[in-house]
Each structure stands twice: as structure tokens, then as C-alpha cells.
Amino acid sequence: MSLIKSISGIRGTIGGEVGENLTPLDAVKFAAAYGTWLKERNSGVTELNVVVGRDARISGAMISSLVTNTLIGLGINVIDLGLSTTPTVEVAVPLEKAHGGIILTASHNPKQWNALKLLNERGEFLNGEDGKEILEFAEKDAFLFAEVDDLGTYKEDNSYVEKHIQEVLNLELVDTEAVKNAGFKVVLDAVNSTGGIFIPALLEKMGVTCVKLYCEPNGQFPHNPEPLKEHLGDIAALVVKEKADFGIVVDPDVDRLALISEDGSMFGEEYTLVACADYVLGQLGGGNTVSNLSSSRALRDVTEKHGGIYTASAVGEVNVVTAMKETNTVIGGEGNGGIIYPESHYGRDSLVGVALFLSHLAKSGKSCKELRDSYPAYYMSKNKIQLTPTLDVDGILAAMAEKYKEEKVNTIDGVKVDFADEWLHLRKSNTEPIIRIYTESGSQETADALALRAIEEIKEIAGL
């Protein structure tokens, strides 16, 4: 059981001791810190508005009630989207002219976890400086609540399924007619969260037949909600059984998108962004892209094929977005299946990813597997080492950087070692007490071997 406070929000397991887990007191404290920060940031504004939405986690209604009523107690008006998605809240904040937003979701973490993910007035994740200020408010208990006549208001708004979908369909490169004419049939695994509401509604508007798997938004995740190959056996089998054109997998808050080819093979969450970028760059005649250091080299290859410039950022959506703005990027994201398309908004959005991919597939005339096979073949291995309080993570990373100093080493986010034909990236997770170990190579065997070698080297350094 754990509680993790970071610049991007607070994340923890439900139940247990205050300050050690995400208890009701911790949820109230952090919501109060965020609300206090908003009030200071907007000191001349008489009425503040915050958009709140949640995924379908079992604890979601409880945490939402605590958070929304804390904001109201501070004199802040709440617009509650109820069951929603991370990208939907991001879209809603500027449309509502709100001053901020909170998404209640622990993303790909198991059901015992929940989190408060915090947005600014643009519907984008907070930068490090803003997040640090909120943490300081929380530490000091520096809160001044409103008197009874100045309490905030509460309003439910269930219109954003339709509004978000319409925003997606209005994008210039989303070709709904081409998709309708293709007559696609897909299988959707929404891990019993809000993707089971939003993705079928989008598919219906685009004329796509949807076979639903785990689409009841009850928060009872039928498998580990991280959309990795080892968790997706059920949908892979159903895609083949249904003779579907491909399968769609989203995580609980619908900001990560993985695809399954028609033969049940993994399209690969790394290649979701590659395919969407290939389509966008092809339609625009080029452009720049960004992904993080843990993402596949395939995006670089596709970008350069279209005459654009590829940039690698530190891991974390806010870092990717910052790099995208600096390099005038037309599409970017993270290799975990996160598509960021500035034409829509600066946030990972599976609805945008689904619509762009469908348009690409319809116009290409290829099957999903043929499209996947047309891209450079890289293979990744994603592993992790559980941290203990006594483990000197910074010392381990420094030792690994020293060990490989003769290679191309990047230390802007952990340690990335670029070899001629493969790479290794080690970093401490922002959301879990683990060291993430990512590798990529020309075959699965060599990627796995590089990861295992790194794990053994870390254990040796740490004396494990």
C-alpha cells in the first residue's frame, strides 16, 4: 500500500493510514491545496470554476464527493462530468472557460489505486513549478475556507460524451466518410471503465461495428488494466473469432490506446503513435514529431521518411507537450499508446487516436497487419524492479551511466544508453515505487536479453 505525492498530483491505494495511503483525509487535503493554489493564481477573479471527472474505479464516487465538496468549501464552483475520461476533462476545461480541472483516475494502475490528476486553465497538466507550489500548500495545511454565504456551487454536466466526440469528428484529417465506406468491424476491450461509454459512441458515429468486451463501467477490472501483451489474451482470441478488422484496447481513463491486428497479433502500443503520425505527416506533407526517451525509434524513422524532425523528451506528458510546443510539432505523444494531437488539444487522447487510425486504415486499403508490417521492425522489452526504502536509486543510475560512459548516454530523465542497434532506458517511475527498465532492439530475444543484463547489473550494484 502506498501514497505518492508528485508535481503531477497525488496517487495512492485506498484504505489504511493517513499519510501512508490515499485516505479521505489525504484526498481532502490535496484538493484543498489545489483549490488554494487556484485562488492565489486567480486572486482578482470573484468566481472560480473547476471541471471534475472520474473513471469507473470502485472508489471513484467516494473520492469525487470528497474532492468536489472540498472545492465548494473553498468557494469554488464545480462542474462535474461524472463518469468521464482524462482527455474529455482536458477538452472540457477550456470549453467551459474554467480555471482548472481534476481527473480522478489512477490510469493503468490496479483497482485499489486512485489519484487526483491536476490541470491548469488550458486543460493541460501542471508544470513542475506549479506542482511544487501545491505540494507546499498541502504540507503547511495553509487553507482558508469560505463562509456560508460564499460557498461554491455544484453542477452536473453529462453532455461531454457528445461534445468530445464532435470535437474529434470535426478534425480535418478525420475522414468519417472513408471509414463508413470501409465497413469496419472491431472488438473493444475497455477494462470495465469509461472507455466502454466513450469509444462505442465514437465508433457508432463513424459507422464502425463494435463488439464489446469488458465494457461495463463498474470498475471491476477483468485483467491488469495496463494494455500490455500479457494482459490481452481475451481480446486477441475474440478478434480472430469475430473475424474483426482489428481490436481496440484502452486503459481505465482512456488516454492510452493499444491495437490488435486481425490475426490476433499485437499491433503494439508503441506503434499506435507511429501509425497515426505516419497518417498525419503523409496528409500534411511532412512535419515534426516528439515522443519520450522510452519510446520506439520507429517514430524517428517515419518522421524522417516524411522529411520532418524528430525530438525525444523526458518521460511525462508535460515534458512531451513542452517539447512539442518548442518544436512546432504536428503530432506527438508517448510510446505507451498515448496520442497527442495539437489540432485537438495538448493531451493524450484515445478517441483522437482511434479516429486517426481508422481514417489511416480506410485510406490505405491495407489490413491492420499489413499496415503494421509496413513499419520498421523494432521490439521492446518493458520491465521493472520494485523499490525498497533502503535502495539508493540515484546512486544506481549514476553507476549505470558511468558503466556505459563510452556509449551515447542521455541523463535528462534517468539514464538512456543508445547503442548502435539498440537502446536501454532506466528511470525511476513518477507514479509507482519502481525502477522502469525499457529496452529496444531488432528482435524480441535481443531486447529481452539486454533487459535481463541490465537487471543483473543493477542487482549487482545494489547488492541485491
Protein backbone atom coordinates (compact mmCIF):
# COMPACT_ATOMS: atom_id res chain seq x y z
CA MET A 1 0.00 0.00 0.00
CA SER A 2 1.37 3.38 -0.91
CA LEU A 3 0.90 7.14 -1.27
CA ILE A 4 2.90 9.01 -3.91
CA LYS A 5 2.93 12.81 -3.97
CA SER A 6 4.42 14.40 -7.06
CA ILE A 7 4.21 17.57 -9.14
CA SER A 8 1.58 15.90 -11.33
CA GLY A 9 -0.80 15.06 -8.47
CA ILE A 10 -1.32 12.57 -5.68
CA ARG A 11 -1.72 8.83 -6.22
CA GLY A 12 -2.23 6.05 -3.74
CA THR A 13 -4.04 2.96 -2.59
CA ILE A 14 -7.43 3.23 -0.93
CA GLY A 15 -7.70 2.50 2.80
CA GLY A 16 -5.07 2.34 5.51
CA GLU A 17 -3.29 5.04 7.46
CA VAL A 18 -3.46 8.77 6.82
CA GLY A 19 -0.34 9.98 5.01
CA GLU A 20 0.58 6.44 4.01
CA ASN A 21 -2.33 5.74 1.64
CA LEU A 22 -4.96 7.69 -0.28
CA THR A 23 -7.40 8.08 2.60
CA PRO A 24 -10.36 10.51 2.67
CA LEU A 25 -8.25 12.94 4.71
CA ASP A 26 -5.46 12.85 2.12
CA ALA A 27 -7.94 13.42 -0.74
CA VAL A 28 -9.44 16.43 1.07
CA LYS A 29 -6.03 17.86 1.93
CA PHE A 30 -4.72 17.68 -1.62
CA ALA A 31 -7.95 19.02 -3.13
CA ALA A 32 -7.74 21.91 -0.68
CA ALA A 33 -4.13 22.55 -1.67
CA TYR A 34 -5.06 22.63 -5.36
CA GLY A 35 -8.04 24.91 -4.71
CA THR A 36 -5.91 27.25 -2.59
CA TRP A 37 -3.30 27.40 -5.35
CA LEU A 38 -6.03 28.24 -7.88
CA LYS A 39 -7.34 31.05 -5.68
CA GLU A 40 -3.87 32.57 -5.35
CA ARG A 41 -3.23 32.18 -9.08
CA ASN A 42 -6.52 33.97 -9.85
CA SER A 43 -6.57 36.46 -6.95
CA GLY A 44 -8.55 39.08 -8.89
CA VAL A 45 -11.29 36.67 -10.00
CA THR A 46 -14.53 36.67 -8.00
CA GLU A 47 -15.80 33.25 -9.18
CA LEU A 48 -13.58 30.27 -9.88
CA ASN A 49 -14.76 27.21 -11.83
CA VAL A 50 -13.17 23.75 -11.85
CA VAL A 51 -14.14 20.79 -14.05
CA VAL A 52 -14.07 17.39 -12.32
CA GLY A 53 -14.41 13.96 -13.94
CA ARG A 54 -13.59 10.39 -12.97
CA ASP A 55 -13.00 6.94 -14.39
CA ALA A 56 -15.13 3.98 -13.25
CA ARG A 57 -13.00 2.85 -10.30
CA ILE A 58 -14.87 1.45 -7.31
CA SER A 59 -13.53 4.28 -5.15
CA GLY A 60 -14.32 6.95 -7.73
CA ALA A 61 -17.67 8.15 -6.37
CA MET A 62 -16.27 8.44 -2.84
CA ILE A 63 -13.15 10.36 -3.88
CA SER A 64 -15.20 12.57 -6.22
CA SER A 65 -17.57 13.54 -3.40
CA LEU A 66 -14.67 14.41 -1.12
CA VAL A 67 -12.86 16.45 -3.76
CA THR A 68 -15.87 18.33 -5.12
CA ASN A 69 -17.17 19.27 -1.69
CA THR A 70 -13.73 20.42 -0.59
CA LEU A 71 -13.58 22.75 -3.60
CA ILE A 72 -17.10 24.01 -2.82
CA GLY A 73 -15.97 24.61 0.75
CA LEU A 74 -13.22 26.85 -0.59
CA GLY A 75 -15.80 28.88 -2.52
CA ILE A 76 -15.01 27.30 -5.91
CA ASN A 77 -17.75 26.29 -8.37
CA VAL A 78 -17.61 22.69 -9.58
CA ILE A 79 -18.72 21.39 -12.98
CA ASP A 80 -18.96 17.62 -12.50
CA LEU A 81 -18.75 15.49 -15.66
CA GLY A 82 -19.27 12.31 -13.65
CA LEU A 83 -18.03 9.19 -15.45
CA SER A 84 -15.62 10.63 -17.96
CA THR A 85 -12.12 10.28 -19.42
CA THR A 86 -8.87 12.13 -18.91
CA PRO A 87 -8.94 13.68 -22.41
CA THR A 88 -12.61 14.64 -22.02
CA VAL A 89 -11.87 16.68 -18.91
CA GLU A 90 -8.91 18.23 -20.73
CA VAL A 91 -11.21 19.24 -23.60
CA ALA A 92 -13.93 20.50 -21.22
CA VAL A 93 -11.75 22.91 -19.20
CA PRO A 94 -11.22 25.49 -22.00
CA LEU A 95 -14.69 24.93 -23.46
CA GLU A 96 -16.17 25.78 -20.05
CA LYS A 97 -13.71 28.66 -19.62
CA ALA A 98 -12.83 27.01 -16.31
CA HIS A 99 -9.78 27.89 -14.24
CA GLY A 100 -8.65 24.29 -13.82
CA GLY A 101 -9.63 20.64 -13.80
CA ILE A 102 -9.19 17.47 -11.76
CA ILE A 103 -9.34 13.95 -13.16
CA LEU A 104 -9.90 11.22 -10.58
CA THR A 105 -8.07 8.23 -12.00
CA ALA A 106 -5.00 6.13 -11.35
CA SER A 107 -4.72 5.49 -15.08
CA HIS A 108 -3.30 1.98 -15.69
CA ASN A 109 -2.84 1.08 -12.00
CA PRO A 110 -4.92 -1.77 -10.47
CA LYS A 111 -8.33 -1.19 -8.88
CA GLN A 112 -7.08 -0.49 -5.34
CA TRP A 113 -5.37 2.68 -6.60
CA ASN A 114 -6.85 6.10 -7.29
CA ALA A 115 -5.40 9.55 -7.91
CA LEU A 116 -6.03 13.25 -8.39
CA LYS A 117 -4.54 14.43 -11.70
CA LEU A 118 -4.44 18.21 -11.89
CA LEU A 119 -4.95 20.56 -14.86
CA ASN A 120 -4.42 24.28 -15.48
CA GLU A 121 -6.81 26.66 -17.26
CA ARG A 122 -5.71 25.31 -20.67
CA GLY A 123 -6.72 21.78 -19.72
CA GLU A 124 -3.06 20.73 -19.61
CA PHE A 125 -1.09 19.05 -16.84
CA LEU A 126 0.72 21.35 -14.45
CA ASN A 127 4.41 22.11 -14.84
CA GLY A 128 6.95 21.34 -12.13
CA GLU A 129 6.87 24.78 -10.54
CA ASP A 130 3.08 24.80 -10.18
CA GLY A 131 3.01 21.28 -8.84
CA LYS A 132 5.67 22.14 -6.27
CA GLU A 133 3.60 25.08 -5.00
CA ILE A 134 0.59 22.80 -4.47
CA LEU A 135 2.71 20.30 -2.54
CA GLU A 136 3.90 23.15 -0.31
CA PHE A 137 0.31 24.24 0.39
CA ALA A 138 -0.54 20.66 1.33
CA GLU A 139 2.44 20.40 3.69
CA LYS A 140 1.57 23.63 5.51
CA ASP A 141 -2.19 22.99 5.79
CA ALA A 142 -2.43 26.60 4.57
CA PHE A 143 -6.15 26.64 3.75
CA LEU A 144 -8.79 29.33 4.26
CA PHE A 145 -12.31 28.01 3.69
CA ALA A 146 -15.29 30.11 2.60
CA GLU A 147 -18.01 31.36 4.90
CA VAL A 148 -21.52 30.01 4.39
CA ASP A 149 -22.71 32.73 2.00
CA ASP A 150 -19.62 32.31 -0.17
CA LEU A 151 -19.64 28.54 -0.75
CA GLY A 152 -19.12 27.37 -4.30
CA THR A 153 -21.85 25.89 -6.49
CA TYR A 154 -22.22 22.40 -7.91
CA LYS A 155 -23.45 21.49 -11.40
CA GLU A 156 -23.60 18.14 -13.16
CA ASP A 157 -22.92 18.13 -16.91
CA ASN A 158 -23.47 14.89 -18.82
CA SER A 159 -23.12 16.44 -22.27
CA TYR A 160 -19.43 15.83 -22.80
CA VAL A 161 -19.64 12.38 -24.36
CA GLU A 162 -21.27 14.02 -27.34
CA LYS A 163 -19.23 17.23 -27.18
CA HIS A 164 -15.88 15.44 -27.07
CA ILE A 165 -16.84 13.09 -29.89
CA GLN A 166 -17.99 16.00 -32.03
CA GLU A 167 -14.67 17.77 -31.40
CA VAL A 168 -12.90 14.65 -32.72
CA LEU A 169 -15.14 14.27 -35.76
CA ASN A 170 -14.60 17.93 -36.65
CA LEU A 171 -10.85 17.42 -37.04
CA GLU A 172 -9.81 17.99 -40.66
CA LEU A 173 -7.86 14.74 -41.02
CA VAL A 174 -10.61 12.54 -39.54
CA ASP A 175 -12.32 11.14 -42.66
CA THR A 176 -15.63 9.78 -41.38
CA GLU A 177 -16.95 9.06 -44.87
CA ALA A 178 -13.93 6.93 -45.81
CA VAL A 179 -14.31 4.99 -42.56
CA LYS A 180 -18.05 4.43 -43.10
CA ASN A 181 -17.41 3.20 -46.63
CA ALA A 182 -14.79 0.73 -45.36
CA GLY A 183 -17.40 -1.06 -43.22
CA PHE A 184 -15.01 -1.92 -40.40
CA LYS A 185 -15.80 -4.31 -37.57
CA VAL A 186 -13.74 -4.00 -34.37
CA VAL A 187 -13.57 -5.57 -30.91
CA LEU A 188 -13.19 -3.21 -27.94
CA ASP A 189 -11.71 -4.06 -24.53
CA ALA A 190 -12.41 -1.11 -22.21
CA VAL A 191 -11.37 -2.93 -18.99
CA ASN A 192 -14.82 -2.18 -17.48
CA SER A 193 -14.18 1.54 -17.25
CA THR A 194 -15.34 4.67 -19.06
CA GLY A 195 -13.88 3.69 -22.42
CA GLY A 196 -16.90 1.38 -22.57
CA ILE A 197 -19.07 4.50 -22.79
CA PHE A 198 -16.99 6.82 -24.96
CA ILE A 199 -15.34 4.58 -27.58
CA PRO A 200 -18.54 2.74 -28.72
CA ALA A 201 -20.29 6.12 -29.05
CA LEU A 202 -17.46 7.38 -31.28
CA LEU A 203 -17.42 4.18 -33.35
CA GLU A 204 -21.17 4.38 -33.91
CA LYS A 205 -20.83 7.92 -35.28
CA MET A 206 -18.11 6.70 -37.65
CA GLY A 207 -20.15 3.76 -38.92
CA VAL A 208 -17.99 1.08 -37.31
CA THR A 209 -19.48 -2.13 -35.91
CA CYS A 210 -18.29 -2.62 -32.33
CA VAL A 211 -18.12 -5.95 -30.50
CA LYS A 212 -17.87 -5.09 -26.79
CA LEU A 213 -15.60 -6.93 -24.37
CA TYR A 214 -15.38 -5.72 -20.75
CA CYS A 215 -17.29 -2.52 -21.48
CA GLU A 216 -19.45 -2.33 -18.34
CA PRO A 217 -18.18 0.73 -16.40
CA ASN A 218 -18.27 -0.87 -12.95
CA GLY A 219 -14.57 -0.60 -12.04
CA GLN A 220 -14.13 -4.36 -11.72
CA PHE A 221 -11.07 -4.72 -13.95
CA PRO A 222 -11.13 -8.22 -15.51
CA HIS A 223 -7.36 -8.18 -16.01
CA ASN A 224 -4.41 -5.95 -15.21
CA PRO A 225 -5.51 -2.64 -16.77
CA GLU A 226 -2.14 -1.78 -18.31
CA PRO A 227 -2.59 -2.55 -22.04
CA LEU A 228 0.38 -4.87 -22.44
CA LYS A 229 0.51 -8.10 -24.47
CA GLU A 230 0.46 -10.40 -21.45
CA HIS A 231 -2.89 -8.93 -20.33
CA LEU A 232 -4.68 -9.05 -23.69
CA GLY A 233 -5.21 -12.74 -24.44
CA ASP A 234 -9.03 -12.49 -24.28
CA ILE A 235 -9.39 -9.74 -26.86
CA ALA A 236 -6.77 -11.29 -29.15
CA ALA A 237 -8.81 -14.50 -29.26
CA LEU A 238 -12.10 -12.63 -29.76
CA VAL A 239 -10.74 -10.56 -32.66
CA VAL A 240 -9.95 -13.79 -34.51
CA LYS A 241 -13.23 -15.46 -33.53
CA GLU A 242 -15.31 -12.47 -34.68
CA LYS A 243 -13.27 -12.08 -37.88
CA ALA A 244 -12.87 -8.43 -36.90
CA ASP A 245 -10.68 -5.99 -38.79
CA PHE A 246 -8.77 -5.19 -35.60
CA GLY A 247 -9.10 -4.80 -31.84
CA ILE A 248 -9.02 -1.65 -29.69
CA VAL A 249 -7.77 -1.61 -26.10
CA VAL A 250 -7.91 1.42 -23.81
CA ASP A 251 -6.84 1.89 -20.20
CA PRO A 252 -9.29 2.96 -17.45
CA ASP A 253 -9.05 6.71 -18.15
CA VAL A 254 -8.84 6.34 -21.96
CA ASP A 255 -5.58 8.17 -22.64
CA ARG A 256 -3.67 5.08 -23.79
CA LEU A 257 -4.56 3.15 -26.93
CA ALA A 258 -3.31 -0.28 -27.98
CA LEU A 259 -4.35 -2.17 -31.12
CA ILE A 260 -4.68 -5.85 -32.04
CA SER A 261 -4.27 -6.96 -35.68
CA GLU A 262 -6.88 -9.13 -37.37
CA ASP A 263 -4.85 -12.30 -36.79
CA GLY A 264 -4.76 -11.69 -33.03
CA SER A 265 -1.18 -10.42 -33.04
CA MET A 266 -0.22 -7.26 -31.19
CA PHE A 267 -0.03 -4.17 -33.36
CA GLY A 268 2.00 -2.90 -30.41
CA GLU A 269 1.15 0.10 -28.25
CA GLU A 270 4.44 1.65 -29.39
CA TYR A 271 3.17 1.57 -32.97
CA THR A 272 -0.15 3.31 -32.26
CA LEU A 273 1.66 6.66 -32.34
CA VAL A 274 3.85 5.55 -35.26
CA ALA A 275 0.81 4.71 -37.41
CA CYS A 276 -1.13 7.87 -36.51
CA ALA A 277 1.97 10.01 -37.12
CA ASP A 278 2.56 8.33 -40.48
CA TYR A 279 -1.00 9.21 -41.49
CA VAL A 280 -0.88 12.82 -40.28
CA LEU A 281 2.57 13.51 -41.78
CA GLY A 282 1.52 11.90 -45.04
CA GLN A 283 -1.62 14.02 -45.26
CA LEU A 284 0.20 17.25 -44.34
CA GLY A 285 3.27 16.59 -46.49
CA GLY A 286 5.62 16.44 -43.51
CA GLY A 287 6.05 17.95 -40.06
CA ASN A 288 7.87 17.48 -36.76
CA THR A 289 7.18 14.91 -34.05
CA VAL A 290 8.06 14.34 -30.40
CA SER A 291 7.97 11.29 -28.16
CA ASN A 292 9.71 10.48 -24.91
CA LEU A 293 13.04 8.77 -24.33
CA SER A 294 11.33 5.43 -23.63
CA SER A 295 9.54 5.35 -26.98
CA SER A 296 10.41 3.40 -30.11
CA ARG A 297 12.90 4.57 -32.73
CA ALA A 298 10.23 3.77 -35.31
CA LEU A 299 8.68 7.23 -34.85
CA ARG A 300 12.01 8.83 -35.68
CA ASP A 301 12.28 6.69 -38.82
CA VAL A 302 8.74 7.52 -40.00
CA THR A 303 9.22 11.24 -39.28
CA GLU A 304 12.44 11.40 -41.25
CA LYS A 305 10.80 9.48 -44.11
CA HIS A 306 8.34 12.37 -44.41
CA GLY A 307 11.11 14.99 -44.18
CA GLY A 308 10.39 16.07 -40.60
CA ILE A 309 12.50 16.40 -37.46
CA TYR A 310 12.06 14.04 -34.52
CA THR A 311 12.78 15.14 -30.92
CA ALA A 312 12.99 12.98 -27.77
CA SER A 313 11.80 14.48 -24.48
CA ALA A 314 11.95 13.42 -20.86
CA VAL A 315 9.22 10.97 -19.84
CA GLY A 316 5.95 12.52 -18.70
CA GLU A 317 3.14 14.13 -20.64
CA VAL A 318 4.02 17.65 -19.52
CA ASN A 319 7.59 17.18 -20.81
CA VAL A 320 6.36 15.86 -24.15
CA VAL A 321 3.93 18.78 -24.52
CA THR A 322 6.65 21.32 -23.67
CA ALA A 323 8.94 19.84 -26.34
CA MET A 324 6.07 19.75 -28.85
CA LYS A 325 5.38 23.45 -28.38
CA GLU A 326 9.09 24.29 -28.65
CA THR A 327 9.50 22.40 -31.93
CA ASN A 328 6.16 23.27 -33.55
CA THR A 329 5.18 19.61 -33.62
CA VAL A 330 2.12 18.43 -35.59
CA ILE A 331 1.73 15.16 -33.67
CA GLY A 332 3.48 13.55 -30.75
CA GLY A 333 2.91 11.51 -27.65
CA GLU A 334 4.30 8.61 -25.72
CA GLY A 335 5.12 5.09 -26.80
CA ASN A 336 2.66 3.69 -24.26
CA GLY A 337 -0.13 4.33 -26.77
CA GLY A 338 -0.63 8.00 -25.94
CA ILE A 339 -1.51 10.21 -28.94
CA ILE A 340 -1.16 13.98 -28.54
CA TYR A 341 -2.60 15.88 -31.50
CA PRO A 342 -2.37 19.68 -31.06
CA GLU A 343 -5.08 20.27 -33.66
CA SER A 344 -7.39 18.87 -30.97
CA HIS A 345 -5.65 19.61 -27.64
CA TYR A 346 -2.35 19.07 -25.84
CA GLY A 347 -3.21 15.85 -24.05
CA ARG A 348 -3.09 12.10 -24.72
CA ASP A 349 -6.41 11.15 -26.27
CA SER A 350 -7.51 7.66 -27.30
CA LEU A 351 -10.62 9.00 -29.06
CA VAL A 352 -8.42 11.10 -31.35
CA GLY A 353 -6.10 8.11 -31.81
CA VAL A 354 -8.97 5.79 -32.79
CA ALA A 355 -10.38 8.30 -35.28
CA LEU A 356 -7.00 8.99 -36.92
CA PHE A 357 -6.13 5.29 -37.09
CA LEU A 358 -9.49 4.39 -38.63
CA SER A 359 -9.01 7.14 -41.23
CA HIS A 360 -5.49 5.88 -41.99
CA LEU A 361 -6.59 2.26 -42.33
CA ALA A 362 -9.56 3.16 -44.53
CA LYS A 363 -7.48 5.28 -46.90
CA SER A 364 -4.52 2.89 -47.02
CA GLY A 365 -6.54 -0.03 -48.36
CA LYS A 366 -4.37 -2.33 -46.24
CA SER A 367 -5.34 -4.71 -43.48
CA CYS A 368 -4.25 -3.86 -39.95
CA LYS A 369 -1.46 -6.50 -40.09
CA GLU A 370 -0.25 -5.27 -43.49
CA LEU A 371 -0.08 -1.74 -42.14
CA ARG A 372 1.90 -2.87 -39.11
CA ASP A 373 4.31 -4.84 -41.30
CA SER A 374 4.99 -1.73 -43.38
CA TYR A 375 6.77 -0.03 -40.46
CA PRO A 376 10.35 -0.57 -39.24
CA ALA A 377 10.57 -3.69 -37.09
CA TYR A 378 11.72 -2.89 -33.57
CA TYR A 379 10.99 -4.94 -30.49
CA MET A 380 10.74 -3.69 -26.93
CA SER A 381 11.08 -5.23 -23.52
CA LYS A 382 9.46 -3.43 -20.57
CA ASN A 383 10.47 -4.50 -17.09
CA LYS A 384 10.62 -3.06 -13.59
CA ILE A 385 12.38 -3.52 -10.25
CA GLN A 386 10.41 -2.90 -7.07
CA LEU A 387 11.98 -0.26 -4.86
CA THR A 388 12.64 -0.58 -1.15
CA PRO A 389 13.26 2.33 1.26
CA THR A 390 16.95 1.39 1.55
CA LEU A 391 17.65 1.33 -2.19
CA ASP A 392 19.82 4.24 -3.41
CA VAL A 393 18.16 4.77 -6.79
CA ASP A 394 20.19 7.85 -7.74
CA GLY A 395 23.39 6.02 -6.91
CA ILE A 396 22.36 3.04 -9.02
CA LEU A 397 21.54 5.23 -12.02
CA ALA A 398 24.81 7.16 -11.67
CA ALA A 399 26.74 3.88 -11.55
CA MET A 400 24.99 2.63 -14.70
CA ALA A 401 25.77 5.90 -16.50
CA GLU A 402 29.42 5.53 -15.51
CA LYS A 403 29.46 1.89 -16.63
CA TYR A 404 28.34 2.83 -20.14
CA LYS A 405 30.12 6.19 -20.46
CA GLU A 406 31.80 5.10 -23.70
CA GLU A 407 28.37 4.83 -25.35
CA LYS A 408 25.91 7.65 -26.15
CA VAL A 409 24.38 8.39 -22.71
CA ASN A 410 21.45 10.75 -22.03
CA THR A 411 20.69 11.68 -18.40
CA ILE A 412 17.85 14.22 -18.75
CA ASP A 413 15.49 11.56 -17.35
CA GLY A 414 17.17 8.66 -15.63
CA VAL A 415 19.81 7.06 -17.84
CA LYS A 416 19.35 6.22 -21.52
CA VAL A 417 22.13 4.37 -23.31
CA ASP A 418 21.99 4.41 -27.11
CA PHE A 419 23.94 1.60 -28.72
CA ALA A 420 24.32 1.30 -32.50
CA ASP A 421 21.40 -1.12 -32.98
CA GLU A 422 19.52 -0.99 -29.68
CA TRP A 423 18.94 1.12 -26.56
CA LEU A 424 18.42 0.82 -22.81
CA HIS A 425 16.49 3.30 -20.64
CA LEU A 426 16.44 3.18 -16.83
CA ARG A 427 14.35 5.61 -14.78
CA LYS A 428 12.53 5.94 -11.50
CA SER A 429 8.77 5.96 -12.06
CA ASN A 430 6.82 9.13 -11.19
CA THR A 431 3.71 7.13 -10.30
CA GLU A 432 4.88 3.85 -8.72
CA PRO A 433 7.71 2.82 -6.33
CA ILE A 434 9.70 1.10 -9.10
CA ILE A 435 12.64 1.49 -11.48
CA ARG A 436 11.41 1.09 -15.05
CA ILE A 437 13.71 -0.76 -17.45
CA TYR A 438 12.93 -0.29 -21.14
CA THR A 439 14.95 -1.76 -23.98
CA GLU A 440 14.54 -1.87 -27.74
CA SER A 441 16.36 -3.97 -30.30
CA GLY A 442 16.00 -5.68 -33.67
CA SER A 443 14.39 -8.82 -32.19
CA GLN A 444 12.42 -9.71 -29.09
CA GLU A 445 15.16 -12.06 -27.99
CA THR A 446 17.89 -9.41 -28.08
CA ALA A 447 15.63 -6.80 -26.42
CA ASP A 448 14.83 -9.25 -23.60
CA ALA A 449 18.50 -10.20 -23.27
CA LEU A 450 19.54 -6.55 -22.94
CA ALA A 451 16.90 -6.01 -20.25
CA LEU A 452 17.96 -9.09 -18.30
CA ARG A 453 21.58 -7.97 -18.47
CA ALA A 454 20.62 -4.54 -17.11
CA ILE A 455 18.59 -6.08 -14.28
CA GLU A 456 21.54 -8.24 -13.23
CA GLU A 457 23.88 -5.24 -13.38
CA ILE A 458 21.50 -3.20 -11.20
CA LYS A 459 21.23 -6.03 -8.67
CA GLU A 460 25.00 -6.30 -8.54
CA ILE A 461 25.40 -2.54 -7.98
CA ALA A 462 22.66 -2.54 -5.32
CA GLY A 463 23.96 -5.67 -3.62
CA LEU A 464 20.67 -7.49 -4.12
